mmCIF file of C-alpha atoms and ligand atoms in Angstrom:
data_model
loop_
_atom_site.group_PDB
_atom_site.id
_atom_site.type_symbol
_atom_site.label_atom_id
_atom_site.label_comp_id
_atom_site.label_asym_id
_atom_site.label_seq_id
_atom_site.Cartn_x
_atom_site.Cartn_y
_atom_site.Cartn_z
ATOM 1 C CA MET N 395 48.564 36.814 195.875
ATOM 2 C CA ASP N 396 51.058 33.902 195.071
ATOM 3 C CA THR N 397 54.452 33.144 196.351
ATOM 4 C CA VAL N 398 56.915 33.129 193.528
ATOM 5 C CA VAL N 399 60.895 31.814 193.738
ATOM 6 C CA SER N 400 63.146 31.554 190.962
ATOM 7 C CA GLY N 401 66.946 31.413 190.853
ATOM 8 C CA ILE N 402 69.758 31.695 188.428
ATOM 9 C CA ARG N 403 73.311 30.059 188.855
ATOM 10 C CA SER N 404 76.172 32.379 189.031
ATOM 11 C CA THR N 405 78.169 30.925 186.483
ATOM 12 C CA GLY N 406 78.397 33.618 183.850
ATOM 13 C CA ASN N 407 76.736 36.425 182.225
ATOM 14 C CA LEU N 408 72.833 36.229 181.769
ATOM 15 C CA HIS N 409 71.674 35.460 178.048
ATOM 16 C CA LEU N 410 68.454 35.776 176.176
ATOM 17 C CA GLY N 411 67.468 32.119 177.383
ATOM 18 C CA ASN N 412 67.391 33.166 181.064
ATOM 19 C CA TYR N 413 65.887 36.607 180.546
ATOM 20 C CA PHE N 414 62.909 34.975 178.445
ATOM 21 C CA GLY N 415 63.070 31.883 180.268
ATOM 22 C CA ALA N 416 62.773 32.800 183.916
ATOM 23 C CA LEU N 417 62.606 36.564 184.021
ATOM 24 C CA ARG N 418 60.666 38.608 181.581
ATOM 25 C CA ASN N 419 57.293 37.397 182.080
ATOM 26 C CA PHE N 420 57.837 38.445 185.835
ATOM 27 C CA ILE N 421 59.018 42.102 185.551
ATOM 28 C CA ASP N 422 55.301 43.080 185.819
ATOM 29 C CA MET N 423 54.224 40.408 187.742
ATOM 30 C CA GLN N 424 56.201 41.024 190.835
ATOM 31 C CA TYR N 425 54.048 43.905 191.774
ATOM 32 C CA LYS N 426 50.991 41.037 192.494
ATOM 33 C CA ASN N 427 52.905 38.442 194.018
ATOM 34 C CA ARG N 428 55.042 37.723 197.085
ATOM 35 C CA CYS N 429 58.546 37.198 195.095
ATOM 36 C CA PHE N 430 61.757 35.599 195.843
ATOM 37 C CA PHE N 431 64.543 36.075 193.120
ATOM 38 C CA PHE N 432 68.082 34.629 194.391
ATOM 39 C CA ILE N 433 71.572 33.868 192.684
ATOM 40 C CA ALA N 434 72.213 30.142 193.106
ATOM 41 C CA ASP N 435 75.904 30.370 193.986
ATOM 42 C CA TYR N 436 76.028 27.079 196.198
ATOM 43 C CA HIS N 437 74.369 25.451 192.828
ATOM 44 C CA SER N 438 77.327 26.881 190.906
ATOM 45 C CA LEU N 439 79.716 24.963 193.150
ATOM 46 C CA THR N 440 79.209 21.620 191.090
ATOM 47 C CA THR N 441 81.802 22.631 188.551
ATOM 48 C CA HIS N 442 84.388 24.058 190.998
ATOM 49 C CA PRO N 443 84.693 27.508 190.189
ATOM 50 C CA ASP N 444 87.758 29.615 190.601
ATOM 51 C CA PRO N 445 87.366 31.289 194.128
ATOM 52 C CA SER N 446 88.799 34.492 192.842
ATOM 53 C CA LYS N 447 85.938 34.584 190.358
ATOM 54 C CA LEU N 448 83.018 33.619 192.354
ATOM 55 C CA HIS N 449 81.816 36.944 193.907
ATOM 56 C CA GLY N 450 82.366 38.578 190.686
ATOM 57 C CA ASN N 451 80.056 35.948 189.064
ATOM 58 C CA VAL N 452 77.579 36.756 191.810
ATOM 59 C CA LYS N 453 77.565 40.405 191.780
ATOM 60 C CA ASN N 454 77.064 40.080 187.729
ATOM 61 C CA VAL N 455 73.934 38.174 188.110
ATOM 62 C CA LEU N 456 72.483 40.822 190.586
ATOM 63 C CA THR N 457 73.283 43.773 188.529
ATOM 64 C CA GLU N 458 71.899 41.693 185.611
ATOM 65 C CA TYR N 459 68.808 40.720 187.527
ATOM 66 C CA LEU N 460 68.301 44.741 188.483
ATOM 67 C CA GLY N 461 69.053 45.566 185.000
ATOM 68 C CA ALA N 462 66.245 43.302 183.609
ATOM 69 C CA GLY N 463 64.007 45.020 185.966
ATOM 70 C CA LEU N 464 63.269 43.403 189.166
ATOM 71 C CA ASP N 465 62.527 45.898 191.706
ATOM 72 C CA PRO N 466 64.012 45.241 195.153
ATOM 73 C CA GLU N 467 61.508 47.240 197.089
ATOM 74 C CA GLN N 468 59.050 44.451 195.555
ATOM 75 C CA SER N 469 60.949 41.540 195.388
ATOM 76 C CA ALA N 470 63.242 39.768 197.686
ATOM 77 C CA ILE N 471 66.545 39.621 195.782
ATOM 78 C CA TYR N 472 69.351 37.601 197.582
ATOM 79 C CA VAL N 473 72.145 35.378 197.366
ATOM 80 C CA GLN N 474 71.548 31.524 197.895
ATOM 81 C CA SER N 475 74.628 31.494 200.397
ATOM 82 C CA ASP N 476 73.440 34.682 202.614
ATOM 83 C CA VAL N 477 70.436 32.141 203.757
ATOM 84 C CA PRO N 478 71.658 29.317 205.639
ATOM 85 C CA GLU N 479 68.474 27.966 206.341
ATOM 86 C CA VAL N 480 68.637 26.474 202.748
ATOM 87 C CA THR N 481 71.221 23.965 203.713
ATOM 88 C CA GLU N 482 69.346 22.732 206.456
ATOM 89 C CA LEU N 483 66.053 21.996 204.520
ATOM 90 C CA TYR N 484 68.397 20.575 201.781
ATOM 91 C CA LEU N 485 69.726 18.083 204.386
ATOM 92 C CA LEU N 486 66.535 17.250 205.813
ATOM 93 C CA LEU N 487 64.998 16.658 202.293
ATOM 94 C CA ASN N 488 67.963 14.500 201.538
ATOM 95 C CA MET N 489 66.756 11.780 203.461
ATOM 96 C CA HIS N 490 63.581 11.359 201.729
ATOM 97 C CA ALA N 491 65.413 11.539 197.958
ATOM 98 C CA TYR N 492 66.502 8.135 196.617
ATOM 99 C CA ILE N 493 69.726 7.555 194.908
ATOM 100 C CA GLY N 494 67.899 5.675 191.969
ATOM 101 C CA GLU N 495 65.594 8.386 191.022
ATOM 102 C CA LEU N 496 68.532 11.173 191.270
ATOM 103 C CA GLN N 497 70.332 9.264 189.085
ATOM 104 C CA ARG N 498 67.849 9.075 186.524
ATOM 105 C CA THR N 499 67.438 12.900 186.280
ATOM 106 C CA ALA N 500 68.273 14.040 182.726
ATOM 107 C CA SER N 501 70.404 16.869 184.072
ATOM 108 C CA PHE N 502 72.698 14.466 185.937
ATOM 109 C CA LYS N 503 73.361 11.971 183.086
ATOM 110 C CA ASP N 504 73.878 15.020 180.828
ATOM 111 C CA LYS N 505 76.612 16.048 183.593
ATOM 112 C CA ILE N 506 78.030 12.729 183.782
ATOM 113 C CA ARG N 507 78.863 12.752 180.091
ATOM 114 C CA LYS N 508 80.283 16.442 180.106
ATOM 115 C CA GLN N 509 82.289 16.367 183.402
ATOM 116 C CA ALA N 510 83.451 12.854 183.706
ATOM 117 C CA ASP N 511 86.118 13.679 185.808
ATOM 118 C CA ASN N 512 84.018 15.482 188.382
ATOM 119 C CA VAL N 513 80.715 13.621 189.304
ATOM 120 C CA ASN N 514 80.423 14.765 192.693
ATOM 121 C CA ALA N 515 77.685 14.101 195.182
ATOM 122 C CA GLY N 516 76.613 17.544 195.003
ATOM 123 C CA LEU N 517 75.722 16.831 191.209
ATOM 124 C CA LEU N 518 73.570 13.985 192.109
ATOM 125 C CA THR N 519 71.566 16.110 194.902
ATOM 126 C CA TYR N 520 71.310 19.013 192.476
ATOM 127 C CA PRO N 521 67.417 18.791 192.285
ATOM 128 C CA VAL N 522 66.983 18.303 196.245
ATOM 129 C CA LEU N 523 68.923 21.648 196.856
ATOM 130 C CA MET N 524 66.847 23.275 193.837
ATOM 131 C CA ALA N 525 63.572 21.845 195.964
ATOM 132 C CA ALA N 526 65.143 23.293 199.212
ATOM 133 C CA ASP N 527 64.992 26.739 197.466
ATOM 134 C CA ILE N 528 61.529 26.499 196.292
ATOM 135 C CA LEU N 529 59.983 24.580 199.486
ATOM 136 C CA LEU N 530 62.028 27.284 201.612
ATOM 137 C CA HIS N 531 59.375 29.877 200.569
ATOM 138 C CA LYS N 532 56.588 27.330 199.981
ATOM 139 C CA ALA N 533 56.521 28.720 196.752
ATOM 140 C CA ASP N 534 53.224 28.186 194.646
ATOM 141 C CA CYS N 535 54.990 29.222 191.365
ATOM 142 C CA VAL N 536 58.253 29.123 189.609
ATOM 143 C CA PRO N 537 59.215 30.880 186.720
ATOM 144 C CA VAL N 538 61.866 28.578 184.841
ATOM 145 C CA GLY N 539 62.656 27.690 181.290
ATOM 146 C CA LYS N 540 61.748 24.372 179.763
ATOM 147 C CA ASP N 541 65.224 22.653 180.757
ATOM 148 C CA GLN N 542 63.893 22.847 184.468
ATOM 149 C CA GLU N 543 60.573 21.162 184.133
ATOM 150 C CA GLN N 544 62.093 17.902 185.396
ATOM 151 C CA HIS N 545 63.240 19.404 188.525
ATOM 152 C CA LEU N 546 60.218 21.048 189.044
ATOM 153 C CA GLU N 547 58.430 17.658 188.924
ATOM 154 C CA MET N 548 60.979 16.287 191.471
ATOM 155 C CA THR N 549 60.256 19.361 193.782
ATOM 156 C CA ARG N 550 56.724 18.467 193.825
ATOM 157 C CA LYS N 551 57.437 14.768 194.408
ATOM 158 C CA TYR N 552 59.584 15.456 197.285
ATOM 159 C CA ALA N 553 56.794 17.937 198.553
ATOM 160 C CA ARG N 554 54.118 15.269 198.281
ATOM 161 C CA ARG N 555 56.417 12.657 200.143
ATOM 162 C CA PHE N 556 57.302 14.672 202.969
ATOM 163 C CA ASN N 557 53.441 15.361 203.553
ATOM 164 C CA THR N 558 52.526 11.897 203.079
ATOM 165 C CA ILE N 559 55.392 10.551 205.420
ATOM 166 C CA TYR N 560 54.595 13.154 208.261
ATOM 167 C CA GLY N 561 50.590 13.168 207.488
ATOM 168 C CA VAL N 562 50.398 16.737 206.763
ATOM 169 C CA GLU N 563 49.220 19.202 204.101
ATOM 170 C CA TYR N 564 52.462 21.308 204.559
ATOM 171 C CA PHE N 565 54.174 21.838 201.325
ATOM 172 C CA PRO N 566 52.254 23.315 198.209
ATOM 173 C CA GLU N 567 52.975 21.565 194.880
ATOM 174 C CA SER N 568 54.940 24.343 193.131
ATOM 175 C CA GLN N 569 54.192 24.598 189.603
ATOM 176 C CA PRO N 570 56.197 26.078 186.759
ATOM 177 C CA TYR N 571 54.757 29.307 185.462
ATOM 178 C CA LYS N 572 53.452 28.919 181.807
ATOM 179 C CA PHE N 573 53.139 32.340 180.722
ATOM 180 C CA SER N 574 51.546 31.505 177.345
ATOM 181 C CA GLY N 575 50.652 27.897 177.958
ATOM 182 C CA GLU N 576 54.050 26.638 177.201
ATOM 183 C CA LEU N 577 57.648 26.734 178.989
ATOM 184 C CA VAL N 578 60.192 28.441 176.745
ATOM 185 C CA LYS N 579 63.196 27.184 175.563
ATOM 186 C CA VAL N 580 65.617 29.546 173.584
ATOM 187 C CA PRO N 581 67.624 27.844 171.157
ATOM 188 C CA GLY N 582 71.283 28.632 170.756
ATOM 189 C CA LEU N 583 72.690 30.343 167.614
ATOM 190 C CA ASP N 584 75.137 27.273 166.673
ATOM 191 C CA GLY N 585 72.361 25.224 164.905
ATOM 192 C CA ASN N 586 71.738 22.819 168.028
ATOM 193 C CA GLY N 587 70.648 22.626 171.442
ATOM 194 C CA LYS N 588 69.399 25.695 173.895
ATOM 195 C CA MET N 589 71.056 28.811 174.495
ATOM 196 C CA GLY N 590 73.465 28.230 177.670
ATOM 197 C CA LYS N 591 75.955 30.320 179.527
ATOM 198 C CA SER N 592 78.795 27.756 178.909
ATOM 199 C CA GLU N 593 77.977 26.790 175.246
ATOM 200 C CA GLY N 594 79.326 29.735 173.766
ATOM 201 C CA ASN N 595 76.291 30.098 171.583
ATOM 202 C CA GLY N 596 74.149 32.949 173.415
ATOM 203 C CA ILE N 597 73.526 36.902 173.112
ATOM 204 C CA TYR N 598 74.001 38.243 176.471
ATOM 205 C CA LEU N 599 72.491 40.960 178.102
ATOM 206 C CA VAL N 600 75.464 42.845 178.186
ATOM 207 C CA ASP N 601 76.544 42.359 174.401
ATOM 208 C CA SER N 602 77.136 45.552 172.590
ATOM 209 C CA ASP N 603 74.713 46.454 169.501
ATOM 210 C CA LYS N 604 77.805 45.446 167.260
ATOM 211 C CA ASP N 605 78.435 42.682 168.747
ATOM 212 C CA ILE N 606 74.406 41.377 168.736
ATOM 213 C CA ARG N 607 74.626 42.147 164.977
ATOM 214 C CA LYS N 608 77.706 40.400 164.290
ATOM 215 C CA LYS N 609 76.665 36.952 166.027
ATOM 216 C CA VAL N 610 73.487 36.746 164.807
ATOM 217 C CA MET N 611 74.746 37.492 161.179
ATOM 218 C CA LYS N 612 77.094 34.510 161.672
ATOM 219 C CA ALA N 613 74.358 32.185 163.047
ATOM 220 C CA LEU N 614 74.093 28.974 161.087
ATOM 221 C CA THR N 615 71.653 28.350 158.211
ATOM 222 C CA ASP N 616 71.738 26.641 154.953
ATOM 223 C CA SER N 617 71.364 27.426 151.324
ATOM 224 C CA GLY N 618 67.850 28.385 151.285
ATOM 225 C CA PRO N 619 64.904 26.549 150.337
ATOM 226 C CA THR N 620 64.505 24.757 147.062
ATOM 227 C CA GLU N 621 60.887 23.887 146.983
ATOM 228 C CA PRO N 622 57.875 25.294 148.656
ATOM 229 C CA ASN N 623 57.196 24.357 152.223
ATOM 230 C CA MET N 624 60.506 22.537 152.793
ATOM 231 C CA PRO N 625 61.198 21.061 156.330
ATOM 232 C CA MET N 626 63.808 23.374 158.031
ATOM 233 C CA CYS N 627 67.133 22.406 159.423
ATOM 234 C CA GLU N 628 67.623 23.033 162.791
ATOM 235 C CA GLY N 629 69.934 26.258 162.387
ATOM 236 C CA VAL N 630 66.835 28.019 160.317
ATOM 237 C CA ALA N 631 64.180 26.615 162.757
ATOM 238 C CA ASN N 632 66.280 27.800 165.730
ATOM 239 C CA LEU N 633 66.176 31.354 164.063
ATOM 240 C CA PHE N 634 62.394 31.032 163.625
ATOM 241 C CA THR N 635 62.169 29.892 167.305
ATOM 242 C CA MET N 636 63.911 33.125 168.405
ATOM 243 C CA LEU N 637 61.905 35.421 165.907
ATOM 244 C CA LYS N 638 58.719 34.158 167.619
ATOM 245 C CA ILE N 639 60.136 34.535 171.163
ATOM 246 C CA VAL N 640 61.848 38.353 170.573
ATOM 247 C CA SER N 641 59.994 39.748 167.545
ATOM 248 C CA GLY N 642 56.371 38.119 168.256
ATOM 249 C CA GLN N 643 54.035 35.806 165.876
ATOM 250 C CA GLU N 644 53.555 38.506 163.337
ATOM 251 C CA VAL N 645 56.988 38.901 162.303
ATOM 252 C CA HIS N 646 57.525 35.367 162.533
ATOM 253 C CA ASP N 647 54.326 34.360 160.538
ATOM 254 C CA TYR N 648 55.868 37.124 157.649
ATOM 255 C CA PHE N 649 59.115 35.399 157.412
ATOM 256 C CA LEU N 650 57.499 31.971 157.523
ATOM 257 C CA GLU N 651 55.393 32.587 154.442
ATOM 258 C CA LYS N 652 58.441 33.906 152.618
ATOM 259 C CA TYR N 653 60.277 30.460 153.565
ATOM 260 C CA ASN N 654 57.389 28.525 152.546
ATOM 261 C CA ASP N 655 57.285 30.107 148.814
ATOM 262 C CA CYS N 656 61.280 30.119 148.545
ATOM 263 C CA SER N 657 61.465 33.773 148.294
ATOM 264 C CA ILE N 658 63.031 34.172 151.939
ATOM 265 C CA ARG N 659 66.439 35.783 152.359
ATOM 266 C CA TYR N 660 67.954 34.743 155.482
ATOM 267 C CA GLY N 661 70.252 38.191 155.537
ATOM 268 C CA ASP N 662 66.721 40.038 155.935
ATOM 269 C CA LEU N 663 65.400 37.684 158.866
ATOM 270 C CA LYS N 664 68.876 37.920 160.642
ATOM 271 C CA LYS N 665 68.873 41.771 160.497
ATOM 272 C CA GLN N 666 65.300 42.098 161.749
ATOM 273 C CA LEU N 667 66.071 39.417 164.611
ATOM 274 C CA ALA N 668 69.171 41.425 165.517
ATOM 275 C CA GLU N 669 67.482 44.754 165.610
ATOM 276 C CA ASP N 670 64.437 43.221 167.592
ATOM 277 C CA MET N 671 67.073 41.649 170.115
ATOM 278 C CA ILE N 672 68.909 45.151 170.321
ATOM 279 C CA LYS N 673 65.290 46.866 171.213
ATOM 280 C CA VAL N 674 65.077 44.304 174.195
ATOM 281 C CA ILE N 675 69.006 44.450 175.232
ATOM 282 C CA ALA N 676 70.148 47.861 174.934
ATOM 283 C CA PRO N 677 67.986 49.547 177.794
ATOM 284 C CA ILE N 678 68.860 46.770 180.067
ATOM 285 C CA ARG N 679 72.694 47.058 179.284
ATOM 286 C CA GLU N 680 72.122 50.848 179.851
ATOM 287 C CA ARG N 681 70.689 50.012 183.489
ATOM 288 C CA ILE N 682 73.419 47.333 184.226
ATOM 289 C CA LEU N 683 76.188 49.867 183.479
ATOM 290 C CA GLN N 684 74.773 52.429 185.366
ATOM 291 C CA ILE N 685 74.328 50.228 188.590
ATOM 292 C CA GLN N 686 77.359 48.237 188.506
ATOM 293 C CA SER N 687 79.716 50.528 190.038
ATOM 294 C CA ASP N 688 77.349 51.670 192.655
ATOM 295 C CA ASP N 689 78.453 49.091 195.401
ATOM 296 C CA GLU N 690 76.540 50.701 198.274
ATOM 297 C CA TYR N 691 73.078 50.556 196.590
ATOM 298 C CA LEU N 692 74.215 46.883 195.440
ATOM 299 C CA ARG N 693 75.079 46.227 199.057
ATOM 300 C CA ASN N 694 71.489 47.405 200.366
ATOM 301 C CA VAL N 695 69.700 45.563 197.792
ATOM 302 C CA ILE N 696 71.616 42.196 198.738
ATOM 303 C CA ARG N 697 71.124 42.990 202.433
ATOM 304 C CA ARG N 698 67.703 43.663 202.600
ATOM 305 C CA GLY N 699 67.148 40.885 200.218
ATOM 306 C CA ALA N 700 68.552 38.299 202.388
ATOM 307 C CA GLU N 701 66.815 39.769 205.725
ATOM 308 C CA LYS N 702 63.470 39.287 203.884
ATOM 309 C CA ALA N 703 64.357 35.874 202.589
ATOM 310 C CA ARG N 704 65.485 34.729 206.052
ATOM 311 C CA GLU N 705 62.566 35.844 207.809
ATOM 312 C CA SER N 706 60.360 33.330 205.432
ATOM 313 C CA ALA N 707 63.122 31.034 205.519
ATOM 314 C CA SER N 708 63.563 30.661 209.426
ATOM 315 C CA LYS N 709 59.979 30.246 209.787
ATOM 316 C CA THR N 710 59.615 27.390 207.411
ATOM 317 C CA VAL N 711 62.576 25.310 208.670
ATOM 318 C CA LYS N 712 61.070 25.986 212.356
ATOM 319 C CA GLU N 713 57.888 24.419 211.184
ATOM 320 C CA VAL N 714 59.672 21.667 209.165
ATOM 321 C CA ARG N 715 61.920 20.720 212.323
ATOM 322 C CA GLU N 716 58.668 20.594 214.609
ATOM 323 C CA ILE N 717 56.723 18.383 211.908
ATOM 324 C CA MET N 718 59.883 15.826 211.949
ATOM 325 C CA GLY N 719 59.864 15.731 215.683
ATOM 326 C CA PHE N 720 62.611 17.846 216.601
ATOM 327 C CA LYS N 721 61.932 19.104 220.396
ATOM 328 C CA PRO N 722 63.985 21.810 222.447
ATOM 329 C CA PHE N 723 65.086 20.171 225.978
HETATM 330 P P1 TYM Q 858 70.328 28.346 184.918
HETATM 331 O O1 TYM Q 858 71.134 29.149 185.797
HETATM 332 O O2 TYM Q 858 70.931 27.570 184.329
HETATM 333 O O3 TYM Q 858 69.203 29.193 184.461
HETATM 334 C C1 TYM Q 858 68.594 30.027 185.070
HETATM 335 C C2 TYM Q 858 67.018 29.858 184.308
HETATM 336 O O4 TYM Q 858 67.073 30.445 183.018
HETATM 337 C C3 TYM Q 858 66.445 29.335 182.299
HETATM 338 N N1 TYM Q 858 67.036 29.180 181.073
HETATM 339 C C4 TYM Q 858 66.515 28.958 179.902
HETATM 340 N N2 TYM Q 858 65.020 29.363 179.760
HETATM 341 C C5 TYM Q 858 64.923 29.116 178.265
HETATM 342 N N3 TYM Q 858 65.812 28.827 177.483
HETATM 343 C C6 TYM Q 858 66.879 28.696 177.390
HETATM 344 N N4 TYM Q 858 67.808 28.273 176.634
HETATM 345 C C7 TYM Q 858 67.505 28.902 178.946
HETATM 346 N N5 TYM Q 858 68.556 28.569 179.506
HETATM 347 C C8 TYM Q 858 68.357 28.850 180.757
HETATM 348 C C9 TYM Q 858 66.531 28.178 182.986
HETATM 349 O O5 TYM Q 858 65.270 27.148 182.563
HETATM 350 C C10 TYM Q 858 66.215 28.633 184.716
HETATM 351 O O6 TYM Q 858 65.084 28.877 184.923
HETATM 352 N N6 TYM Q 858 68.730 24.973 188.543
HETATM 353 C C11 TYM Q 858 68.516 26.348 187.923
HETATM 354 C C12 TYM Q 858 68.830 27.556 188.954
HETATM 355 C C13 TYM Q 858 68.138 27.221 190.314
HETATM 356 C C14 TYM Q 858 66.772 27.368 190.306
HETATM 357 C C15 TYM Q 858 66.368 27.206 191.762
HETATM 358 C C16 TYM Q 858 65.526 27.880 189.662
HETATM 359 C C17 TYM Q 858 68.348 26.699 191.337
HETATM 360 N N7 TYM Q 858 67.488 26.852 192.324
HETATM 361 C C18 TYM Q 858 64.923 27.230 192.167
HETATM 362 C C19 TYM Q 858 64.506 27.954 190.077
HETATM 363 C C20 TYM Q 858 64.095 27.628 191.472
HETATM 364 C C21 TYM Q 858 69.527 26.497 187.140
HETATM 365 O O7 TYM Q 858 70.425 25.835 186.726
HETATM 366 O O8 TYM Q 858 69.208 27.620 186.166
#
């Protein structure tokens, strides 16, 4: 039985990228593993969210986790800030995280560009907090999308460094979970980059059928191939990537053949993609709507999750303190 840890920032509604990147493949596997799924509300602070929205954002991720099929009887589902042990481990790991390597992280460089007026220390040490989340439960395996690969490499680096410095075999080398041999990157609908919460290019788990159809039909394409086996523009390539993830290899190959012999009609491809997205999303959305007003149920889930997480976390922090030489008087 492996220990599995995964988190999602509470910065907006979950989209298909979050679902296929970090959740879907673990819905069944939660029954065979020791699983921790948390809502990364501390991580969301790097962008200075409005305090009046913070709690609502956390609640959204919680209901969407449950709607997607996480089972609170099996997995500990908790809010990061309900487990204060993570901040202590973060502080301790920070002492062995070097500024140079943090400044070279791709996500940090990206954020410096995107929020030049708010380059805070939390952004710089974001990967250390993430390593603390993972090592807090000594995770073997971390379901994440492709964009988190470098953060996972850093987590392993910090684990190895800790073990070497203190001469122990304490932290495991947590591996990203590769379901079909590769990490997933769900592209956006706007013809560039990945689907993201703040990019405005996503299909969300709470979207109505009508919205899904409308968004997919509007996705960027070109005027169609004019000769056999033409290279694809990014918008079209993205639709094919989504087709493979959502509709499966067979449907993908059917439309690819049509693209390659120039008989494709993008409208047909989009219709197929939208209907297959609806098949995934509609039951999840129904469950979200059912549970989102059941505050007592949500409170119980989150209380139980924090208990389970703190039990595991306090054991780790106690052991780490001992290894580092802290002693009671
Ligand atoms: P966040 O909130 O950006 O995304 C949550 C998870 O969804 C995945 N994901 C995607 N996967 C495929 N295609 C996409 N377009 C896409 N967009 C998002 C992300 O890879 C991620 O797995 N740093 C993390 C949150 C975090 C965390 C952790 C994750 C904090 N501590 C510990 C795992 C373990 C983040 O920003 O995720």
